[in-house]
PDB file of N, CA and C in Angstrom:
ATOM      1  N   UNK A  99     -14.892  -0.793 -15.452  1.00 78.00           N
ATOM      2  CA  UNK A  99     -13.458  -0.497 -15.443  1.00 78.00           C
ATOM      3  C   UNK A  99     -13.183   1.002 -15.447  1.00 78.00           C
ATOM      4  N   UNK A 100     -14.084   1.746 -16.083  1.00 93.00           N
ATOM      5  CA  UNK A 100     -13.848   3.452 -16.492  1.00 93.00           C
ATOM      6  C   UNK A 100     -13.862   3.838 -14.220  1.00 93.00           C
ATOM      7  N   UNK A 101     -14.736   3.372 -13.736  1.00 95.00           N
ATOM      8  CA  UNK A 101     -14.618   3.770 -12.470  1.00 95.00           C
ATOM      9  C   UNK A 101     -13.552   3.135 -11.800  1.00 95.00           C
ATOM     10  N   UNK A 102     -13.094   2.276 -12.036  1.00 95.00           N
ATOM     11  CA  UNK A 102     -11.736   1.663 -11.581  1.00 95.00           C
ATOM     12  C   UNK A 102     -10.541   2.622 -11.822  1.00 95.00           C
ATOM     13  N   UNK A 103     -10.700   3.216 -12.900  1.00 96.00           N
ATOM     14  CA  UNK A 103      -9.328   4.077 -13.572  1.00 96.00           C
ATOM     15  C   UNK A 103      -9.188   5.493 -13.111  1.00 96.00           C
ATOM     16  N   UNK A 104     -11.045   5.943 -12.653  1.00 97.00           N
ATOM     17  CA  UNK A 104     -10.621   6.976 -11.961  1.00 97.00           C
ATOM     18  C   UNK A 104     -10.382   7.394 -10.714  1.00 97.00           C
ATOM     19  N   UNK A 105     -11.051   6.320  -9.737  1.00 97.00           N
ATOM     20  CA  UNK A 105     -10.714   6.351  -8.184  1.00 97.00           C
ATOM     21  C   UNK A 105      -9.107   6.067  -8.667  1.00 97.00           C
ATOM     22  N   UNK A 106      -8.131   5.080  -8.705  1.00 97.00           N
ATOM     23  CA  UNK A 106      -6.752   4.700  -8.993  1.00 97.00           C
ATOM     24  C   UNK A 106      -6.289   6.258  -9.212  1.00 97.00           C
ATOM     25  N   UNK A 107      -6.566   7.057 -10.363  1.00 97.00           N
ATOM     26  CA  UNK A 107      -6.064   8.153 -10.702  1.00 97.00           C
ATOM     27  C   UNK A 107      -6.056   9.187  -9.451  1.00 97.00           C
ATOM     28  N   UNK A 108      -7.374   9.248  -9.265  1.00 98.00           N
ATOM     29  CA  UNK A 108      -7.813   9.809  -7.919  1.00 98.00           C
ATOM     30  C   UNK A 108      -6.639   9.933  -6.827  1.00 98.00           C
ATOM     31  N   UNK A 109      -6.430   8.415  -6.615  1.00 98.00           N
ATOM     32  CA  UNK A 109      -5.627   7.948  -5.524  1.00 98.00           C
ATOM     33  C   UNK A 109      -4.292   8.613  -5.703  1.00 98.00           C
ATOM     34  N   UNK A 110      -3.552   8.060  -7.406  1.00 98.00           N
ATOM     35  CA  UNK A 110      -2.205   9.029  -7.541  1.00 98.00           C
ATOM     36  C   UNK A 110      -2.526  10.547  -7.227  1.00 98.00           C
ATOM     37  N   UNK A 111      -3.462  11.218  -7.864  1.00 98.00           N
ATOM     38  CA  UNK A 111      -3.182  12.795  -7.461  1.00 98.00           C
ATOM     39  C   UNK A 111      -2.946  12.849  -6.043  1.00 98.00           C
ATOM     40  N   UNK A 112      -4.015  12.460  -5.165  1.00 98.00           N
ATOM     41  CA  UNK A 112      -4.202  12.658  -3.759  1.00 98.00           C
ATOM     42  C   UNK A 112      -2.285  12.188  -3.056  1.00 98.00           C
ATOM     43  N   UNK A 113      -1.526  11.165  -3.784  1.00 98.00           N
ATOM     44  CA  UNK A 113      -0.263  10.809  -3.600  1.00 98.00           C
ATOM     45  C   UNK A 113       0.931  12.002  -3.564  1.00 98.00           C
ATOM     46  N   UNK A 114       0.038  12.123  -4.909  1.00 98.00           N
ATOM     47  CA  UNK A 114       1.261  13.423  -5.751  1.00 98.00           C
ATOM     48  C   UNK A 114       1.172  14.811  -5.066  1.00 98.00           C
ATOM     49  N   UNK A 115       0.136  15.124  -3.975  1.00 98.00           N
ATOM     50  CA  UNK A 115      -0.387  16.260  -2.793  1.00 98.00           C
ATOM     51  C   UNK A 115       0.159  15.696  -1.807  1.00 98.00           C
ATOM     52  N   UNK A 116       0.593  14.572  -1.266  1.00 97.00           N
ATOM     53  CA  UNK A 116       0.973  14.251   0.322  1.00 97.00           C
ATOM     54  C   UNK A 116      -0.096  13.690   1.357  1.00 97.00           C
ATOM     55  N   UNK A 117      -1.374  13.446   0.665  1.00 98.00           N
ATOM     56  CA  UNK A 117      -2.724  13.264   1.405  1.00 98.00           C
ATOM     57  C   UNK A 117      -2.587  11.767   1.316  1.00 98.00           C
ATOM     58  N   UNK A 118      -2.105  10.965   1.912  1.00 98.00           N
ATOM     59  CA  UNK A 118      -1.753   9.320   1.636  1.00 98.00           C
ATOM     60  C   UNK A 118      -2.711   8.796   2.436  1.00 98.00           C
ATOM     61  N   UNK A 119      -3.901   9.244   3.285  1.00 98.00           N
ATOM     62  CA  UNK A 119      -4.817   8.801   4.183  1.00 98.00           C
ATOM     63  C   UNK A 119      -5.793   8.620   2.708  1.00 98.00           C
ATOM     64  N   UNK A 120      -6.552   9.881   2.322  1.00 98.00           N
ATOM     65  CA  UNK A 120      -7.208   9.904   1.568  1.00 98.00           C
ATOM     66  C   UNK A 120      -6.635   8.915   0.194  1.00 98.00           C
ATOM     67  N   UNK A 121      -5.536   8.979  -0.060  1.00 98.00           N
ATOM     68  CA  UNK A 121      -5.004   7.949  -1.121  1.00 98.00           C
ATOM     69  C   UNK A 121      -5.243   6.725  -0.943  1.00 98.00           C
ATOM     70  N   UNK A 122      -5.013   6.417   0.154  1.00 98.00           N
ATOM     71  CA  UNK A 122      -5.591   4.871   0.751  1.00 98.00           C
ATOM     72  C   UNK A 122      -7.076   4.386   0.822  1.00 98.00           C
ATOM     73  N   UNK A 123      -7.738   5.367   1.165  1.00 98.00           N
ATOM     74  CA  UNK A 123      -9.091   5.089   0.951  1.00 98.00           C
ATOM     75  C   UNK A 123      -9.492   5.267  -0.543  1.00 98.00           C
ATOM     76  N   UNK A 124      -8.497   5.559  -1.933  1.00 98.00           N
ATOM     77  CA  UNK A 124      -9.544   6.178  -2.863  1.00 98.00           C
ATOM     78  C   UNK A 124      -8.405   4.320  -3.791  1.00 98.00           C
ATOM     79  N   UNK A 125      -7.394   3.710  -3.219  1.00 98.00           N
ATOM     80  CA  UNK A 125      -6.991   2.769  -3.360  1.00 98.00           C
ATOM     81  C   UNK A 125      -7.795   1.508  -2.838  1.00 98.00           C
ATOM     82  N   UNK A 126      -8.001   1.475  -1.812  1.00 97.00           N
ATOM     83  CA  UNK A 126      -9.393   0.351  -0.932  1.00 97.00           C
ATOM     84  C   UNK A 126     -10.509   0.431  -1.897  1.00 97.00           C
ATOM     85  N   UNK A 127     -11.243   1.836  -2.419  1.00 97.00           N
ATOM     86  CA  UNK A 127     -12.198   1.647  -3.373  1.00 97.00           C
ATOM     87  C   UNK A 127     -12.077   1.223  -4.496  1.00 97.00           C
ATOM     88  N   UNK A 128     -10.836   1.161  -5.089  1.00 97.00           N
ATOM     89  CA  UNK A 128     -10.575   0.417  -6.049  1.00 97.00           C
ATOM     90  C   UNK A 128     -10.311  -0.949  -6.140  1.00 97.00           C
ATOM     91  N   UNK A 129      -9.977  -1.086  -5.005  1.00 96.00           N
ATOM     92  CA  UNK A 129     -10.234  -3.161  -4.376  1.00 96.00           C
ATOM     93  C   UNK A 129     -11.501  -3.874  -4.555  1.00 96.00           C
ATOM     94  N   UNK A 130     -12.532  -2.983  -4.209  1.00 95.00           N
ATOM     95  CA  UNK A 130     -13.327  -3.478  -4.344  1.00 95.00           C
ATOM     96  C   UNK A 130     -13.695  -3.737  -5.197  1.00 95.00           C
ATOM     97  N   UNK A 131     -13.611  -3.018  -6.609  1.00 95.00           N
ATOM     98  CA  UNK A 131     -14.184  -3.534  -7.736  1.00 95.00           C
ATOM     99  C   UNK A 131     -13.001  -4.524  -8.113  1.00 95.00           C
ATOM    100  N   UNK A 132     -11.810  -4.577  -8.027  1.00 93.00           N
ATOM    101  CA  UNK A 132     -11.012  -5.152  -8.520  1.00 93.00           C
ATOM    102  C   UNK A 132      -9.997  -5.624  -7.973  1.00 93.00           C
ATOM    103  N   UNK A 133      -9.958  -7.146  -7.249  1.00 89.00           N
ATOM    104  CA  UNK A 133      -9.110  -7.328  -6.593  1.00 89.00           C
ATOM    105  C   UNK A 133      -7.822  -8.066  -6.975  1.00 89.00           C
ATOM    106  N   UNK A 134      -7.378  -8.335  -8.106  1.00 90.00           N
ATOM    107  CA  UNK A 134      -6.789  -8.453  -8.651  1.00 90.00           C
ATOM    108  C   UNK A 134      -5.468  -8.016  -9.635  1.00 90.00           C
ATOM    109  N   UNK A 135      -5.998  -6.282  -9.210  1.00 94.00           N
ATOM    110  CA  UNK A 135      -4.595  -5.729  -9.720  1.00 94.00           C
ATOM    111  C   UNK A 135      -3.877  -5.400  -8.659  1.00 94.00           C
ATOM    112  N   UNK A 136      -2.731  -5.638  -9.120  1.00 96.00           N
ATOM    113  CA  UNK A 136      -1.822  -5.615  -8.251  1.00 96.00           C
ATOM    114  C   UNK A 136      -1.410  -4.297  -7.788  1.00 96.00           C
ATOM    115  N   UNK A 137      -1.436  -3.212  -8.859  1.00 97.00           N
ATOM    116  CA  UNK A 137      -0.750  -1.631  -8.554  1.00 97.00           C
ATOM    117  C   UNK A 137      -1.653  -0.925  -7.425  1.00 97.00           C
ATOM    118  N   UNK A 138      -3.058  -1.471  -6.920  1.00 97.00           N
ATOM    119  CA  UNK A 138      -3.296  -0.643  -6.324  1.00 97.00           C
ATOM    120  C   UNK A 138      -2.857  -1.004  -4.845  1.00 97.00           C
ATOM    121  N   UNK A 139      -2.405  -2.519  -4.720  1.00 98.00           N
ATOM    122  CA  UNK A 139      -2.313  -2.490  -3.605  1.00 98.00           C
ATOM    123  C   UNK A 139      -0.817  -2.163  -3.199  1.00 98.00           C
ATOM    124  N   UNK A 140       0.368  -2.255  -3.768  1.00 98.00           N
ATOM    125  CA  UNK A 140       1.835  -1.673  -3.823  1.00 98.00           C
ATOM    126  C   UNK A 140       1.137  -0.057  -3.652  1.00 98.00           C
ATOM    127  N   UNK A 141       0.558   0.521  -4.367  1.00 98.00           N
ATOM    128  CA  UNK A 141       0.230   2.138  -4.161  1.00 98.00           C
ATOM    129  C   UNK A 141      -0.412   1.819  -2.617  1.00 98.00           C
ATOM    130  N   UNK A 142      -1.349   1.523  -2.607  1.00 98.00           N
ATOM    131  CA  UNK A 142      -2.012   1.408  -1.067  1.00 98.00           C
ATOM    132  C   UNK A 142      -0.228   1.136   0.289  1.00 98.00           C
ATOM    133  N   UNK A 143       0.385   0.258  -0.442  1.00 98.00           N
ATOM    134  CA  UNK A 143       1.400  -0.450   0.916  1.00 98.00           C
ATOM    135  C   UNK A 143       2.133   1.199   0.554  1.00 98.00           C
ATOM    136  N   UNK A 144       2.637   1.952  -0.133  1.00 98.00           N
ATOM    137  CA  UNK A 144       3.482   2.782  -0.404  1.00 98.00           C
ATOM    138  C   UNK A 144       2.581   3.768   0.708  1.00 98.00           C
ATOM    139  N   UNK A 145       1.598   4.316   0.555  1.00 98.00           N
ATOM    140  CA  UNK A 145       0.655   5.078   1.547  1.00 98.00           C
ATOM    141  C   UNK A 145       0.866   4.835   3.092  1.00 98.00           C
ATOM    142  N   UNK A 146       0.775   3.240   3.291  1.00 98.00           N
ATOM    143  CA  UNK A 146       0.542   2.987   4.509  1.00 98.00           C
ATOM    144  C   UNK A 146       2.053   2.934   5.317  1.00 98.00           C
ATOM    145  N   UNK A 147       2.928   2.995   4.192  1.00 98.00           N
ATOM    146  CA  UNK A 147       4.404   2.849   5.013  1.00 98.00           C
ATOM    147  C   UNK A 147       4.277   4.761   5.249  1.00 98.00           C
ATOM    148  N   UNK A 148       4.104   5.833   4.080  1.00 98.00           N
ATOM    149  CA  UNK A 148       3.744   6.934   4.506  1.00 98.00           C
ATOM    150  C   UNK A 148       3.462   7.765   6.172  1.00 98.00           C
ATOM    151  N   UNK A 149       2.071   6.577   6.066  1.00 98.00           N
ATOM    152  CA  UNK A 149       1.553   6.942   7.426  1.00 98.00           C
ATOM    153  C   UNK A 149       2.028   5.854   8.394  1.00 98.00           C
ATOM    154  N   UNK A 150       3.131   5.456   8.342  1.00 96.00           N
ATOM    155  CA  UNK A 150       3.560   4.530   9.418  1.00 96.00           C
ATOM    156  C   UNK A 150       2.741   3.687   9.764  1.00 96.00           C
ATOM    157  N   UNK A 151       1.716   2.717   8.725  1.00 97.00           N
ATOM    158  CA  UNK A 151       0.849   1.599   9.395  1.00 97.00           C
ATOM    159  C   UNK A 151       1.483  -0.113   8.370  1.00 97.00           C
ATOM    160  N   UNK A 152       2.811   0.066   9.354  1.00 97.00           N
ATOM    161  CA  UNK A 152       3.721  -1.206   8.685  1.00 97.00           C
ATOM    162  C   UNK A 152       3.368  -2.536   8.289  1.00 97.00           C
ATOM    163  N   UNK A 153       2.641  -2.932   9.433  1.00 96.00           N
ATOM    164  CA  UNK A 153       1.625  -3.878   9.540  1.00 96.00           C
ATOM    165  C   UNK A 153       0.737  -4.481   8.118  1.00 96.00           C
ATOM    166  N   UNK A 154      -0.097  -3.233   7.892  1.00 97.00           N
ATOM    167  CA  UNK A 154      -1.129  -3.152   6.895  1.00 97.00           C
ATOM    168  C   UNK A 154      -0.318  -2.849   5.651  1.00 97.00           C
ATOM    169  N   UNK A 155       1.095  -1.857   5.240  1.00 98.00           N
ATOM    170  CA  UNK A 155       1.584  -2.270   4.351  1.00 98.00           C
ATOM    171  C   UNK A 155       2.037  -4.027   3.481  1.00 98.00           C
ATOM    172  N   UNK A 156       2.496  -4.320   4.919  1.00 97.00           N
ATOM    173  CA  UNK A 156       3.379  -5.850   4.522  1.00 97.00           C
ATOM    174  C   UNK A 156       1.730  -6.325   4.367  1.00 97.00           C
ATOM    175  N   UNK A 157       0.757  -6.526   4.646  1.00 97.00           N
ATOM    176  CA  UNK A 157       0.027  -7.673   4.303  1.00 97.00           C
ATOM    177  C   UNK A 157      -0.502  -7.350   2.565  1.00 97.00           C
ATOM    178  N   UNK A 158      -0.092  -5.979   2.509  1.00 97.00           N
ATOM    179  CA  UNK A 158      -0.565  -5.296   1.199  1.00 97.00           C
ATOM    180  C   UNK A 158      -0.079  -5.775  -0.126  1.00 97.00           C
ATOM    181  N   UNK A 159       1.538  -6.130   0.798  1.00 98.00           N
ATOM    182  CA  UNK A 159       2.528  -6.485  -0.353  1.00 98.00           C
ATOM    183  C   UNK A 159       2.718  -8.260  -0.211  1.00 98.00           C
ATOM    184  N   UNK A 160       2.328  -8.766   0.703  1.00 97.00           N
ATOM    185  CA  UNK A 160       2.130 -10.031   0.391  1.00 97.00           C
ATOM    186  C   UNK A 160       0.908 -10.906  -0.232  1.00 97.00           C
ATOM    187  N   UNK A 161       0.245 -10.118  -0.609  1.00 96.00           N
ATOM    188  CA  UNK A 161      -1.397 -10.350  -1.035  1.00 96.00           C
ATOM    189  C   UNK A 161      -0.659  -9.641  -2.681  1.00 96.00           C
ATOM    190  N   UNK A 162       0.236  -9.104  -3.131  1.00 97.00           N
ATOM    191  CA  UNK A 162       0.747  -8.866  -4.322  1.00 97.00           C
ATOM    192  C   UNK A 162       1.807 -10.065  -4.988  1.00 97.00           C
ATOM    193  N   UNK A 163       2.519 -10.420  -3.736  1.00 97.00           N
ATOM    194  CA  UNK A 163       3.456 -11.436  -3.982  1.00 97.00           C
ATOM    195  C   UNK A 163       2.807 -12.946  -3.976  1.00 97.00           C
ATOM    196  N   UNK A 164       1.423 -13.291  -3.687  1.00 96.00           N
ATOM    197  CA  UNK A 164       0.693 -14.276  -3.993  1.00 96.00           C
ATOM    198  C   UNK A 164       0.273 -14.050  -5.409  1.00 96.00           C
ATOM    199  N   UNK A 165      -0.268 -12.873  -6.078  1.00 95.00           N
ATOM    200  CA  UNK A 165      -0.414 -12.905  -7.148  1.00 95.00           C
ATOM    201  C   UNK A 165       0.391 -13.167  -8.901  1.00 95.00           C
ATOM    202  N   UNK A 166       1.965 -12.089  -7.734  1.00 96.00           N
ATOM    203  CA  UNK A 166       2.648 -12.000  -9.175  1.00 96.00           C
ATOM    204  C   UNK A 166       3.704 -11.994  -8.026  1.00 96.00           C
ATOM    205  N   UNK A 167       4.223 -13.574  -8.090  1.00 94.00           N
ATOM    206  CA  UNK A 167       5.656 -14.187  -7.065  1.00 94.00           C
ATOM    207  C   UNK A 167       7.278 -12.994  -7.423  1.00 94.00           C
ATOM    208  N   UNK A 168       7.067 -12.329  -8.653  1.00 95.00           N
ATOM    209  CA  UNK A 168       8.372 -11.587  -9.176  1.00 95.00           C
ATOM    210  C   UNK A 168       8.451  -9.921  -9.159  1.00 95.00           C
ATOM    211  N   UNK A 169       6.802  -9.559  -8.159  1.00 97.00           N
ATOM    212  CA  UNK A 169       6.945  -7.953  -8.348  1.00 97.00           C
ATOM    213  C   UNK A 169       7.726  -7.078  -7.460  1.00 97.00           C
ATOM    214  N   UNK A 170       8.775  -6.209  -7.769  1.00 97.00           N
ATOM    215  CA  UNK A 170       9.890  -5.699  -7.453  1.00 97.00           C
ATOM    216  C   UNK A 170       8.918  -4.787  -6.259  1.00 97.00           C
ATOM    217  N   UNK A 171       8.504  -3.807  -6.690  1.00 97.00           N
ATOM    218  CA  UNK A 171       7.284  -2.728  -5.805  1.00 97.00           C
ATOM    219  C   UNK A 171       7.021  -3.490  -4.376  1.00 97.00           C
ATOM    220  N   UNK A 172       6.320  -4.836  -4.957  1.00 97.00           N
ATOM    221  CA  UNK A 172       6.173  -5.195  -3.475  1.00 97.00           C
ATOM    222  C   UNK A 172       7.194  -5.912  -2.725  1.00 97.00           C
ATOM    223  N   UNK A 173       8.230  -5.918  -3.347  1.00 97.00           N
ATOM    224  CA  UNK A 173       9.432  -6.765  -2.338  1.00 97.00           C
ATOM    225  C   UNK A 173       9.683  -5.658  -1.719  1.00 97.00           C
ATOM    226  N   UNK A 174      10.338  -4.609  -2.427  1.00 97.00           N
ATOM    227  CA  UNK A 174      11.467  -3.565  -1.817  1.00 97.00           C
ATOM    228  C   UNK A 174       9.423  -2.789  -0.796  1.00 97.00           C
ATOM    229  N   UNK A 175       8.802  -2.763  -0.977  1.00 97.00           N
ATOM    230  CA  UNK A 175       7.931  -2.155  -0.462  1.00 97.00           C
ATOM    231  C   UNK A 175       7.624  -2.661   1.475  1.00 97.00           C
ATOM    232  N   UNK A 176       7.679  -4.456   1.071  1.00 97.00           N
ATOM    233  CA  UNK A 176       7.680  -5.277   2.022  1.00 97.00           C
ATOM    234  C   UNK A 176       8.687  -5.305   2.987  1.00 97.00           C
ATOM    235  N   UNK A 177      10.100  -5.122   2.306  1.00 97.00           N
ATOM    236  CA  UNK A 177      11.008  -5.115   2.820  1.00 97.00           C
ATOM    237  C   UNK A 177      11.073  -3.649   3.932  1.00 97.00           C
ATOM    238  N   UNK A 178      10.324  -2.955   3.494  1.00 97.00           N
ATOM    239  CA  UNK A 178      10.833  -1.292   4.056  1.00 97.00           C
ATOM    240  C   UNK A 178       9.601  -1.371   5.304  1.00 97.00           C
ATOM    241  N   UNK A 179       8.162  -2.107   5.271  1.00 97.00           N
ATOM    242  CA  UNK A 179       7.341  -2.210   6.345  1.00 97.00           C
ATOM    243  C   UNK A 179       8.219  -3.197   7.163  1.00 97.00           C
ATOM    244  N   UNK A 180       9.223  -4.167   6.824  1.00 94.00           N
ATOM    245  CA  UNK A 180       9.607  -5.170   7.844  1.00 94.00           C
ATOM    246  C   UNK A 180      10.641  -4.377   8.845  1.00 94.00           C
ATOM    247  N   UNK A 181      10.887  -2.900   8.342  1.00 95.00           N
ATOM    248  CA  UNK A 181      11.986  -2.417   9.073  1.00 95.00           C
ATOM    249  C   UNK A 181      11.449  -1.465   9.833  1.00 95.00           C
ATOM    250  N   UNK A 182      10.736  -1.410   9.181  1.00 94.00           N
ATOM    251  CA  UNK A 182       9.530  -0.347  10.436  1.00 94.00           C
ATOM    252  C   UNK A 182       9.234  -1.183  10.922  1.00 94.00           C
ATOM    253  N   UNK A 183       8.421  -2.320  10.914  1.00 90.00           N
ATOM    254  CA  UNK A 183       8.094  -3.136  12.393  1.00 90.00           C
ATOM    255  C   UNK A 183       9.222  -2.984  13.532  1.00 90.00           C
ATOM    256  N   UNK A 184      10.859  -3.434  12.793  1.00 88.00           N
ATOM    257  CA  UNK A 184      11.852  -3.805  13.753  1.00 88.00           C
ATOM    258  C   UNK A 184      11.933  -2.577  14.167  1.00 88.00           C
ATOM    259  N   UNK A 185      12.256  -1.358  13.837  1.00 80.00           N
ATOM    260  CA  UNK A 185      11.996   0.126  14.540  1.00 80.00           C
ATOM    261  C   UNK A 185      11.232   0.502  15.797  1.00 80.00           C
ATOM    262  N   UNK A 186       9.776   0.133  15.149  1.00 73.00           N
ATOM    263  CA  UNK A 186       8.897   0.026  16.557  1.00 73.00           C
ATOM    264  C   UNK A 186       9.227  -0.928  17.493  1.00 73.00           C
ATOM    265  N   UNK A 187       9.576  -2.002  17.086  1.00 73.00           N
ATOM    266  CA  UNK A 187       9.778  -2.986  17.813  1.00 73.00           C
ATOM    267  C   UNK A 187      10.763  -2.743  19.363  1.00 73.00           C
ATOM    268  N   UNK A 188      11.614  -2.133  18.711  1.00 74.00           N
ATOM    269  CA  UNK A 188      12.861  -1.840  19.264  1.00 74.00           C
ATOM    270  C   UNK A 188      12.614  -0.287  20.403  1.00 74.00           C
ATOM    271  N   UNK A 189      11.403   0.626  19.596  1.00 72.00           N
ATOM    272  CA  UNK A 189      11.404   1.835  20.495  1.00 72.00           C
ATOM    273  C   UNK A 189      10.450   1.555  21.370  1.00 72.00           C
ATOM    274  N   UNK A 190       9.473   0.306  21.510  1.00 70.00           N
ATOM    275  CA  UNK A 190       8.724   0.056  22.467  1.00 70.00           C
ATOM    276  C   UNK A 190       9.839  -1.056  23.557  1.00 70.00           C
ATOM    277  N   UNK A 191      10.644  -1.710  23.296  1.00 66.00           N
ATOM    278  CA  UNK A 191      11.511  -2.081  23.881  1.00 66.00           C
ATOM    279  C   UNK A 191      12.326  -1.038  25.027  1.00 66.00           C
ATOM    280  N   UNK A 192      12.689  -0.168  24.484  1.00 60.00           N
ATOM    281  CA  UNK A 192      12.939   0.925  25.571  1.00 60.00           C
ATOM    282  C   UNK A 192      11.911   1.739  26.482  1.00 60.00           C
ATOM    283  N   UNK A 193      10.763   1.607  25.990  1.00 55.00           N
ATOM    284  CA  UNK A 193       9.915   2.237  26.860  1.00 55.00           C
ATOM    285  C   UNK A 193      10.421   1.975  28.484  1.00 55.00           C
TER     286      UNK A 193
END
């Protein structure tokens, strides 16, 4: 668990700098040992809406909402990748 707490920590600093690539990867390493908490993957979907990968947010936050059906983070989190999909959706429509 002590290595669980510090990649996670890891991940917030790298957040709290603007580096949300590297945050995501130091969040994924914390999956692995532990797939079951929920904060890293809302931190991971918060990253990936960052870097515009909407997709991989929403599955982030529905793999949270299987766990814990009432977490706020991943609704409003889910909700904000579903509007980036419709965004893209819409600017590849004009292409």
């Amino acid at each position: 668990m002590e290595k669980f707490k510090k990649l996670k920590n890891e991940g917030n600093d790298f957040v709290k700098m603007g580096d949300y690539e590297e945050a995501a990867n130091k969040y994924s390493e914390c999956m692995k040992l532990n797939t079951e908490e929920c904060t890293v993957y809302t931190n991971r979907a918060l990253c990936y809406l960052k870097l515009y990968k909407y997709e991989e947010a929403k599955r982030d936050c529905d793999h949270v909402l299987q766990i814990e059906d009432s977490n706020i983070k991943a609704f409003y989190r889910r909700a904000l990748a579903y509007k980036g999909l419709q965004v893209r959706k819409r600017n590849m429509a004009g292409i």
